[in-house]
Amino acid sequence: MPKTIRVDPLAPDPEKIAEAVEVLSKGGIVAFPTETVYGLGADAYNPRAIRRIFEVKGRPMDNPVILHISSFNMLFEVVEDVSSDIIDILRVLWPGPFTVVLKKRPSIPDEATAKLPLVAVRMPAHPVALALIEKLGRPIAAPSANRSGRPSPTTAEHVIEDLGDSVDLVIDGGETFLGVESTVVDLTRKPPILLRPGPVDPEYLERVVGIKVSIPDFARGLGEAEKALAPGMRYRHYAPDKKLILIEDAPGIARCVEDLAKDLIGKGYKLCIVGYDELSYLGDLLGVEYISMGSKGNKFEIAKNLFKALRSVDKTNADLCIAVGIDEKGIGLAIMNRLRKASGGNIIKCGDPYP
Ligand code: TXA
Ligand code: MG
């Protein structure tokens, strides 16, 4: 077990934050809660500490990390050529689950950006994360605190399950608030490109800050991303060890799930289903384990429980699980991106037989 300290997520004890900052200052790596998922942090100006994060996660070195900041002054320390329009946008979206990709300053270590000229930056809206960055007085480089390829951690237990003793300290601030990672947008391009959908959805961006992002297929979780554009989107991600088949949302999906499940059970598979409350009756009907992420009417609830549900797939006695898709409105786009990636391309349309 790594050293773990419990904190009140809304009012963290300054002494405990100071203890974690000491670990970071000495080049250690610390897992901490943000409003989206847990991050695994290092001092952003310590290349050696950043390299350790990659090693511990098993993350390819060509997948850059996000720099977490606590003030606009810190933003200007890490990026250059930021227009006042962009600052106006960030003043509305930060602190929050939004990551911007901008031109980096030369002082940013190559380890953080995988030698790219651009850097991803985010000001998180979590009292623990903000207190930690502020007390350190420097940005914290942090990817999600999961083993590479696994579902992101939404609790300290998930972090420990994946990384164990290889982290120096875990700050346990309970369950994260949102459950899916931040929206990532490259604002250096015209039009701006959505690299990863998250809680700040495209309609919101257009309505509230007036930016219309282009949405490439890979942001929906389909197809391959171009390496230079979206380095992190090419890897299999969020996946349980067990095979997952995703059924895309469509009218009459309940029937599609039922038919596919019966077909697979008939072929001798032990099944589980990951879906929403409204279809949970299928569990009893088919005699299979049904893992619900929440009500279809409350996509924030589904987002919050998504990674926990994907992790619990591996704890069932099933050989194969069916994931039930939802529509892409609002945070639905982020949920579907994660589910499509978790299925590793095993995606079927409603009514298609399992090949
Ligand atoms: O909510 C979040 O964003 C969480 C919390 C901890 O802040 N962090 C997170 O980090 O999800 P990570 O490393 O798991 O995902 C960061 C994503 C990756 O897909 C990465 O490829 C992309 O951001 N990214 C980072 N730097 C980039 C850059 N310079 N250009 C393009 N994409 C970049
Ligand atoms: Mg990640």
CSV table of C-alpha atoms and ligand atoms in Angstrom, one decimal:
chain,number,residue,atom,x,y,z
A,1,MET,CA,0.0,0.0,0.0
A,2,PRO,CA,1.4,3.5,-0.8
A,3,LYS,CA,1.2,6.1,1.8
A,4,THR,CA,-2.3,7.6,1.7
A,5,ILE,CA,-3.7,10.7,3.3
A,6,ARG,CA,-7.4,11.5,3.6
A,7,VAL,CA,-8.5,15.0,3.1
A,8,ASP,CA,-11.9,16.8,3.0
A,9,PRO,CA,-12.4,17.3,-0.7
A,10,LEU,CA,-14.1,20.7,-0.2
A,11,ALA,CA,-11.9,22.0,2.6
A,12,PRO,CA,-8.5,20.2,2.6
A,13,ASP,CA,-6.4,20.6,5.7
A,14,PRO,CA,-3.4,22.9,4.8
A,15,GLU,CA,-1.0,20.7,6.8
A,16,LYS,CA,-1.9,17.7,4.7
A,17,ILE,CA,-1.5,19.7,1.5
A,18,ALA,CA,1.9,20.9,2.7
A,19,GLU,CA,3.0,17.3,3.3
A,20,ALA,CA,2.1,16.4,-0.3
A,21,VAL,CA,3.9,19.5,-1.6
A,22,GLU,CA,7.0,18.4,0.2
A,23,VAL,CA,6.9,15.1,-1.7
A,24,LEU,CA,6.4,17.0,-5.0
A,25,SER,CA,9.3,19.4,-4.2
A,26,LYS,CA,11.7,16.5,-3.7
A,27,GLY,CA,10.8,15.1,-7.1
A,28,GLY,CA,8.2,12.6,-5.9
A,29,ILE,CA,4.9,11.7,-7.6
A,30,VAL,CA,1.6,12.2,-5.9
A,31,ALA,CA,-1.9,11.0,-6.9
A,32,PHE,CA,-4.6,13.6,-6.2
A,33,PRO,CA,-8.3,14.2,-6.9
A,34,THR,CA,-9.5,16.6,-9.5
A,35,GLU,CA,-13.2,17.3,-10.4
A,36,THR,CA,-12.9,14.9,-13.3
A,37,VAL,CA,-10.6,11.9,-12.4
A,38,TYR,CA,-7.6,11.4,-10.2
A,39,GLY,CA,-4.3,12.7,-11.6
A,40,LEU,CA,-0.8,11.4,-11.0
A,41,GLY,CA,1.3,14.6,-10.5
A,42,ALA,CA,4.9,15.7,-10.6
A,43,ASP,CA,6.5,19.1,-10.6
A,44,ALA,CA,6.1,20.2,-14.2
A,45,TYR,CA,9.7,21.6,-14.3
A,46,ASN,CA,11.3,18.3,-13.1
A,47,PRO,CA,11.9,16.1,-16.1
A,48,ARG,CA,13.1,13.2,-14.0
A,49,ALA,CA,9.9,13.2,-12.0
A,50,ILE,CA,7.8,13.4,-15.2
A,51,ARG,CA,9.7,10.4,-16.6
A,52,ARG,CA,8.8,8.5,-13.5
A,53,ILE,CA,5.1,9.1,-14.1
A,54,PHE,CA,5.4,7.6,-17.6
A,55,GLU,CA,7.3,4.5,-16.2
A,56,VAL,CA,4.8,3.9,-13.4
A,57,LYS,CA,1.8,4.2,-15.7
A,58,GLY,CA,3.4,2.2,-18.5
A,59,ARG,CA,2.6,5.2,-20.7
A,60,PRO,CA,4.3,5.6,-24.1
A,61,MET,CA,6.7,8.6,-24.0
A,62,ASP,CA,5.1,10.1,-27.1
A,63,ASN,CA,1.8,10.8,-25.3
A,64,PRO,CA,2.1,14.3,-23.7
A,65,VAL,CA,0.6,15.2,-20.3
A,66,ILE,CA,-1.5,18.1,-19.1
A,67,LEU,CA,0.0,20.9,-17.0
A,68,HIS,CA,-2.4,21.8,-14.2
A,69,ILE,CA,-2.3,25.4,-13.0
A,70,SER,CA,-4.0,27.5,-10.3
A,71,SER,CA,-3.8,31.0,-11.7
A,72,PHE,CA,-3.6,33.0,-15.0
A,73,ASN,CA,-0.1,34.0,-14.0
A,74,MET,CA,0.9,30.4,-14.3
A,75,LEU,CA,-0.7,30.2,-17.7
A,76,PHE,CA,1.5,33.0,-19.0
A,77,GLU,CA,4.5,31.2,-17.5
A,78,VAL,CA,3.9,28.1,-19.6
A,79,VAL,CA,2.4,29.3,-22.9
A,80,GLU,CA,3.2,32.2,-25.3
A,81,ASP,CA,1.2,34.1,-28.0
A,82,VAL,CA,-2.1,33.8,-26.2
A,83,SER,CA,-4.6,36.3,-27.7
A,84,SER,CA,-6.9,38.3,-25.5
A,85,ASP,CA,-9.8,36.4,-27.2
A,86,ILE,CA,-8.5,33.2,-25.8
A,87,ILE,CA,-8.0,34.6,-22.4
A,88,ASP,CA,-11.6,35.8,-22.4
A,89,ILE,CA,-12.7,32.3,-23.2
A,90,LEU,CA,-10.6,30.7,-20.5
A,91,ARG,CA,-11.8,33.2,-17.9
A,92,VAL,CA,-15.3,31.8,-18.5
A,93,LEU,CA,-14.3,28.1,-18.6
A,94,TRP,CA,-11.7,28.0,-15.7
A,95,PRO,CA,-11.4,26.7,-13.2
A,96,GLY,CA,-13.1,23.7,-14.8
A,97,PRO,CA,-13.0,20.5,-16.8
A,98,PHE,CA,-11.5,22.1,-19.9
A,99,THR,CA,-8.0,21.7,-21.2
A,100,VAL,CA,-6.6,24.0,-23.8
A,101,VAL,CA,-3.7,23.2,-26.2
A,102,LEU,CA,-1.6,26.3,-26.9
A,103,LYS,CA,2.0,27.1,-28.0
A,104,LYS,CA,4.4,26.2,-25.2
A,105,ARG,CA,7.3,28.3,-23.8
A,106,PRO,CA,10.8,26.8,-24.3
A,107,SER,CA,11.2,26.4,-20.5
A,108,ILE,CA,8.6,23.6,-20.5
A,109,PRO,CA,10.4,20.2,-20.4
A,110,ASP,CA,10.2,18.0,-23.5
A,111,GLU,CA,9.1,15.2,-21.3
A,112,ALA,CA,5.8,16.9,-20.6
A,113,THR,CA,4.9,17.7,-24.2
A,114,ALA,CA,6.5,14.7,-26.0
A,115,LYS,CA,8.7,17.3,-27.8
A,116,LEU,CA,5.7,18.9,-29.4
A,117,PRO,CA,5.6,22.7,-29.8
A,118,LEU,CA,2.2,22.7,-28.1
A,119,VAL,CA,1.3,22.1,-24.5
A,120,ALA,CA,-2.0,21.1,-22.8
A,121,VAL,CA,-3.0,23.3,-19.9
A,122,ARG,CA,-5.9,23.1,-17.4
A,123,MET,CA,-7.0,24.9,-14.2
A,124,PRO,CA,-9.0,22.3,-12.3
A,125,ALA,CA,-12.0,23.1,-10.3
A,126,HIS,CA,-11.2,20.9,-7.3
A,127,PRO,CA,-10.2,22.5,-3.9
A,128,VAL,CA,-7.6,19.8,-3.3
A,129,ALA,CA,-5.9,20.1,-6.8
A,130,LEU,CA,-6.0,23.9,-6.6
A,131,ALA,CA,-4.5,24.0,-3.1
A,132,LEU,CA,-1.8,21.6,-4.1
A,133,ILE,CA,-0.7,23.6,-7.2
A,134,GLU,CA,-0.9,26.9,-5.3
A,135,LYS,CA,1.2,25.7,-2.4
A,136,LEU,CA,3.8,24.2,-4.7
A,137,GLY,CA,3.8,27.5,-6.6
A,138,ARG,CA,4.5,25.7,-9.9
A,139,PRO,CA,2.4,23.9,-12.4
A,140,ILE,CA,1.8,20.2,-11.8
A,141,ALA,CA,2.2,17.8,-14.8
A,142,ALA,CA,-0.4,15.1,-14.5
A,143,PRO,CA,-2.0,12.5,-16.6
A,144,SER,CA,-4.8,10.4,-15.2
A,145,ALA,CA,-3.6,8.1,-12.4
A,146,ASN,CA,-4.4,4.8,-14.0
A,147,ARG,CA,-2.2,2.2,-15.5
A,148,SER,CA,-2.0,3.1,-19.2
A,149,GLY,CA,-4.9,1.7,-21.2
A,150,ARG,CA,-7.1,1.1,-18.1
A,151,PRO,CA,-10.3,3.0,-17.2
A,152,SER,CA,-9.4,6.3,-15.4
A,153,PRO,CA,-9.5,6.4,-11.6
A,154,THR,CA,-12.4,8.1,-9.9
A,155,THR,CA,-11.5,7.0,-6.4
A,156,ALA,CA,-8.2,6.6,-4.5
A,157,GLU,CA,-8.9,2.9,-4.4
A,158,HIS,CA,-8.8,2.7,-8.2
A,159,VAL,CA,-5.4,4.5,-8.1
A,160,ILE,CA,-4.0,2.0,-5.6
A,161,GLU,CA,-5.5,-0.9,-7.5
A,162,ASP,CA,-3.6,0.1,-10.6
A,163,LEU,CA,-0.4,1.6,-9.3
A,164,GLY,CA,0.1,0.3,-5.8
A,165,ASP,CA,3.4,1.2,-4.1
A,166,SER,CA,4.9,2.8,-7.2
A,167,VAL,CA,3.5,6.2,-6.2
A,168,ASP,CA,5.0,8.1,-3.4
A,169,LEU,CA,1.7,9.4,-1.9
A,170,VAL,CA,-2.0,9.2,-2.6
A,171,ILE,CA,-4.3,12.0,-1.5
A,172,ASP,CA,-7.7,10.4,-0.9
A,173,GLY,CA,-10.4,13.1,-1.4
A,174,GLY,CA,-13.2,10.6,-2.0
A,175,GLU,CA,-15.0,10.1,-5.3
A,176,THR,CA,-14.4,12.7,-8.1
A,177,PHE,CA,-17.3,14.9,-9.0
A,178,LEU,CA,-17.7,14.4,-12.8
A,179,GLY,CA,-16.1,11.0,-13.6
A,180,VAL,CA,-14.9,11.6,-17.1
A,181,GLU,CA,-11.8,13.5,-18.1
A,182,SER,CA,-11.7,17.1,-19.2
A,183,THR,CA,-12.6,18.3,-22.7
A,184,VAL,CA,-9.4,18.9,-24.7
A,185,VAL,CA,-9.5,21.6,-27.4
A,186,ASP,CA,-6.6,22.7,-29.6
A,187,LEU,CA,-7.1,26.5,-29.8
A,188,THR,CA,-4.1,27.0,-32.0
A,189,ARG,CA,-6.0,25.8,-35.1
A,190,LYS,CA,-8.7,27.5,-37.0
A,191,PRO,CA,-11.3,26.3,-36.5
A,192,PRO,CA,-10.4,24.9,-33.1
A,193,ILE,CA,-10.4,21.1,-32.9
A,194,LEU,CA,-12.0,19.0,-30.3
A,195,LEU,CA,-9.3,16.5,-29.4
A,196,ARG,CA,-11.2,14.8,-26.6
A,197,PRO,CA,-14.8,15.3,-25.6
A,198,GLY,CA,-15.5,15.9,-21.9
A,199,PRO,CA,-17.9,17.6,-19.6
A,200,VAL,CA,-17.7,20.9,-21.5
A,201,ASP,CA,-19.6,19.9,-24.6
A,202,PRO,CA,-19.5,21.4,-28.1
A,203,GLU,CA,-22.9,23.0,-27.9
A,204,TYR,CA,-22.0,24.6,-24.6
A,205,LEU,CA,-18.7,25.9,-26.1
A,206,GLU,CA,-20.6,27.5,-29.0
A,207,ARG,CA,-23.4,28.9,-26.9
A,208,VAL,CA,-21.4,30.2,-24.0
A,209,VAL,CA,-18.0,31.2,-25.4
A,210,GLY,CA,-18.8,31.4,-29.1
A,211,ILE,CA,-16.3,28.8,-30.3
A,212,LYS,CA,-17.4,26.3,-32.9
A,213,VAL,CA,-15.1,23.3,-32.7
A,214,SER,CA,-14.6,20.9,-35.4
A,215,ILE,CA,-15.3,17.3,-34.3
A,216,PRO,CA,-13.1,14.8,-36.0
A,217,ASP,CA,-14.1,11.1,-36.0
A,218,PHE,CA,-11.5,10.2,-33.5
A,219,ALA,CA,-13.1,12.6,-31.0
A,220,ARG,CA,-16.2,10.5,-31.3
A,221,GLY,CA,-14.1,7.4,-30.5
A,222,LEU,CA,-14.1,6.2,-34.1
A,223,GLY,CA,-11.1,5.8,-36.4
A,224,GLU,CA,-7.5,6.5,-35.9
A,225,ALA,CA,-6.1,10.0,-35.0
A,226,GLU,CA,-3.2,11.6,-36.8
A,227,LYS,CA,-0.3,11.3,-34.4
A,228,ALA,CA,0.9,14.9,-34.6
A,229,LEU,CA,-2.6,16.3,-33.9
A,230,ALA,CA,-3.8,14.0,-31.1
A,231,PRO,CA,-1.0,12.0,-29.8
A,232,GLY,CA,-3.0,10.3,-27.0
A,233,MET,CA,-6.0,9.3,-29.1
A,234,ARG,CA,-4.3,6.4,-30.9
A,235,TYR,CA,-4.0,4.1,-28.0
A,236,ARG,CA,-6.5,1.5,-26.8
A,237,HIS,CA,-8.0,3.0,-23.8
A,238,TYR,CA,-10.3,2.7,-20.9
A,239,ALA,CA,-10.6,-1.0,-21.6
A,240,PRO,CA,-11.5,-3.7,-19.1
A,241,ASP,CA,-9.5,-6.9,-19.6
A,242,LYS,CA,-12.6,-8.7,-20.6
A,243,LYS,CA,-14.0,-8.3,-24.1
A,244,LEU,CA,-16.7,-5.6,-24.4
A,245,ILE,CA,-19.1,-5.3,-27.3
A,246,LEU,CA,-20.8,-1.9,-27.7
A,247,ILE,CA,-24.3,-1.5,-29.2
A,248,GLU,CA,-24.8,1.9,-30.6
A,249,ASP,CA,-27.9,3.8,-29.4
A,250,ALA,CA,-30.9,3.5,-31.7
A,251,PRO,CA,-34.7,3.4,-31.4
A,252,GLY,CA,-35.7,-0.1,-30.1
A,253,ILE,CA,-32.3,-0.7,-28.5
A,254,ALA,CA,-33.8,-2.7,-25.7
A,255,ARG,CA,-34.9,-5.3,-28.2
A,256,CYS,CA,-31.5,-5.3,-29.9
A,257,VAL,CA,-29.7,-5.9,-26.6
A,258,GLU,CA,-32.1,-8.7,-25.7
A,259,ASP,CA,-31.7,-10.4,-29.0
A,260,LEU,CA,-27.9,-10.1,-29.1
A,261,ALA,CA,-27.7,-11.3,-25.5
A,262,LYS,CA,-29.9,-14.4,-26.2
A,263,ASP,CA,-27.8,-15.1,-29.3
A,264,LEU,CA,-24.6,-15.0,-27.3
A,265,ILE,CA,-26.0,-17.0,-24.4
A,266,GLY,CA,-27.1,-19.6,-26.9
A,267,LYS,CA,-23.6,-19.8,-28.2
A,268,GLY,CA,-22.4,-20.7,-24.6
A,269,TYR,CA,-21.0,-17.3,-23.5
A,270,LYS,CA,-21.3,-16.1,-19.9
A,271,LEU,CA,-22.5,-12.6,-20.3
A,272,CYS,CA,-22.7,-9.3,-18.4
A,273,ILE,CA,-24.4,-6.1,-19.5
A,274,VAL,CA,-23.3,-2.6,-18.7
A,275,GLY,CA,-26.0,0.0,-19.3
A,276,TYR,CA,-28.5,2.3,-17.7
A,277,ASP,CA,-31.3,1.8,-15.1
A,278,GLU,CA,-34.1,1.8,-17.7
A,279,LEU,CA,-32.8,-1.5,-19.1
A,280,SER,CA,-31.8,-3.2,-15.9
A,281,TYR,CA,-34.8,-5.5,-16.1
A,282,LEU,CA,-32.8,-7.4,-18.8
A,283,GLY,CA,-30.5,-8.7,-16.1
A,284,ASP,CA,-33.3,-10.7,-14.4
A,285,LEU,CA,-35.0,-11.5,-17.7
A,286,LEU,CA,-31.8,-13.0,-19.1
A,287,GLY,CA,-30.3,-14.3,-15.9
A,288,VAL,CA,-27.1,-12.2,-16.4
A,289,GLU,CA,-25.3,-9.6,-14.3
A,290,TYR,CA,-26.4,-6.1,-15.1
A,291,ILE,CA,-24.1,-3.2,-14.1
A,292,SER,CA,-26.0,0.0,-14.2
A,293,MET,CA,-24.3,3.4,-14.5
A,294,GLY,CA,-27.4,5.4,-13.6
A,295,SER,CA,-30.5,6.7,-15.3
A,296,LYS,CA,-30.5,7.5,-19.0
A,297,GLY,CA,-32.3,10.7,-18.1
A,298,ASN,CA,-29.3,11.9,-16.1
A,299,LYS,CA,-26.2,11.6,-18.2
A,300,PHE,CA,-24.0,13.3,-15.5
A,301,GLU,CA,-24.8,10.3,-13.3
A,302,ILE,CA,-23.8,7.9,-16.1
A,303,ALA,CA,-20.6,9.8,-16.6
A,304,LYS,CA,-19.8,9.8,-12.9
A,305,ASN,CA,-20.2,6.0,-12.7
A,306,LEU,CA,-18.8,5.0,-16.1
A,307,PHE,CA,-15.2,4.1,-15.2
A,308,LYS,CA,-16.3,2.4,-12.0
A,309,ALA,CA,-18.7,0.3,-14.1
A,310,LEU,CA,-15.9,-0.5,-16.6
A,311,ARG,CA,-13.6,-1.6,-13.8
A,312,SER,CA,-16.3,-3.8,-12.3
A,313,VAL,CA,-16.7,-5.7,-15.6
A,314,ASP,CA,-13.5,-7.5,-14.8
A,315,LYS,CA,-14.8,-8.5,-11.4
A,316,THR,CA,-17.8,-10.4,-12.8
A,317,ASN,CA,-17.6,-14.0,-13.8
A,318,ALA,CA,-18.7,-13.2,-17.4
A,319,ASP,CA,-16.5,-14.0,-20.4
A,320,LEU,CA,-18.0,-11.2,-22.4
A,321,CYS,CA,-20.0,-8.0,-21.7
A,322,ILE,CA,-22.4,-6.0,-23.7
A,323,ALA,CA,-22.3,-2.2,-23.3
A,324,VAL,CA,-25.4,-0.3,-24.0
A,325,GLY,CA,-24.8,3.0,-26.0
A,326,ILE,CA,-26.6,6.3,-25.4
A,327,ASP,CA,-27.1,9.4,-27.6
A,328,GLU,CA,-24.3,11.8,-28.1
A,329,LYS,CA,-26.0,15.0,-26.8
A,330,GLY,CA,-24.2,17.0,-24.1
A,331,ILE,CA,-21.9,14.8,-22.0
A,332,GLY,CA,-23.2,11.9,-24.0
A,333,LEU,CA,-20.5,12.5,-26.6
A,334,ALA,CA,-17.8,12.0,-23.9
A,335,ILE,CA,-19.5,8.9,-22.6
A,336,MET,CA,-19.7,7.4,-26.1
A,337,ASN,CA,-16.1,8.3,-26.9
A,338,ARG,CA,-15.0,6.3,-23.8
A,339,LEU,CA,-17.3,3.4,-24.5
A,340,ARG,CA,-16.2,3.1,-28.1
A,341,LYS,CA,-12.6,3.1,-27.1
A,342,ALA,CA,-13.2,0.7,-24.3
A,343,SER,CA,-14.8,-1.7,-26.7
A,344,GLY,CA,-11.6,-1.6,-28.8
A,345,GLY,CA,-13.7,-1.3,-32.0
A,346,ASN,CA,-16.1,-4.1,-31.2
A,347,ILE,CA,-19.0,-1.9,-32.1
A,348,ILE,CA,-22.3,-3.1,-33.6
A,349,LYS,CA,-25.3,-1.4,-34.9
A,350,CYS,CA,-28.7,-2.2,-33.4
A,351,GLY,CA,-30.1,-5.2,-35.2
A,352,ASP,CA,-26.8,-6.5,-36.7
A,353,PRO,CA,-25.9,-10.0,-35.6
A,354,TYR,CA,-22.7,-10.6,-33.7
A,355,PRO,CA,-20.2,-11.6,-36.3
B,1,TXA,O1,-9.5,15.5,-16.6
B,1,TXA,C1,-8.4,15.4,-17.1
B,1,TXA,O2,-8.0,15.9,-18.1
B,1,TXA,C2,-7.4,14.5,-16.3
B,1,TXA,C3,-7.2,15.2,-14.9
B,1,TXA,C4,-6.1,14.5,-14.1
B,1,TXA,O3,-6.8,16.5,-15.2
B,1,TXA,N1,-6.2,14.3,-17.0
B,1,TXA,C5,-6.1,13.5,-18.0
B,1,TXA,O4,-4.8,13.4,-18.6
B,1,TXA,O5,-7.0,12.9,-18.5
B,1,TXA,P1,-4.4,12.3,-19.6
B,1,TXA,O6,-2.9,12.4,-19.7
B,1,TXA,O7,-4.9,11.0,-19.3
B,1,TXA,O8,-5.0,12.8,-20.9
B,1,TXA,C6,-4.5,14.0,-21.6
B,1,TXA,C7,-4.9,14.0,-23.0
B,1,TXA,C8,-4.1,12.9,-23.7
B,1,TXA,O9,-5.0,12.4,-24.7
B,1,TXA,C9,-3.0,13.7,-24.5
B,1,TXA,O10,-2.7,13.1,-25.7
B,1,TXA,C10,-3.6,15.1,-24.7
B,1,TXA,O11,-4.4,15.3,-23.6
B,1,TXA,N2,-2.6,16.0,-24.8
B,1,TXA,C11,-1.7,16.4,-23.9
B,1,TXA,N3,-0.8,17.3,-24.4
B,1,TXA,C12,-1.2,17.5,-25.7
B,1,TXA,C13,-0.6,18.3,-26.8
B,1,TXA,N4,0.4,19.1,-26.6
B,1,TXA,N5,-1.2,18.2,-28.0
B,1,TXA,C14,-2.3,17.5,-28.1
B,1,TXA,N6,-2.9,16.7,-27.2
B,1,TXA,C15,-2.3,16.7,-26.0
B,2,MG,MG,-5.6,9.1,-19.3
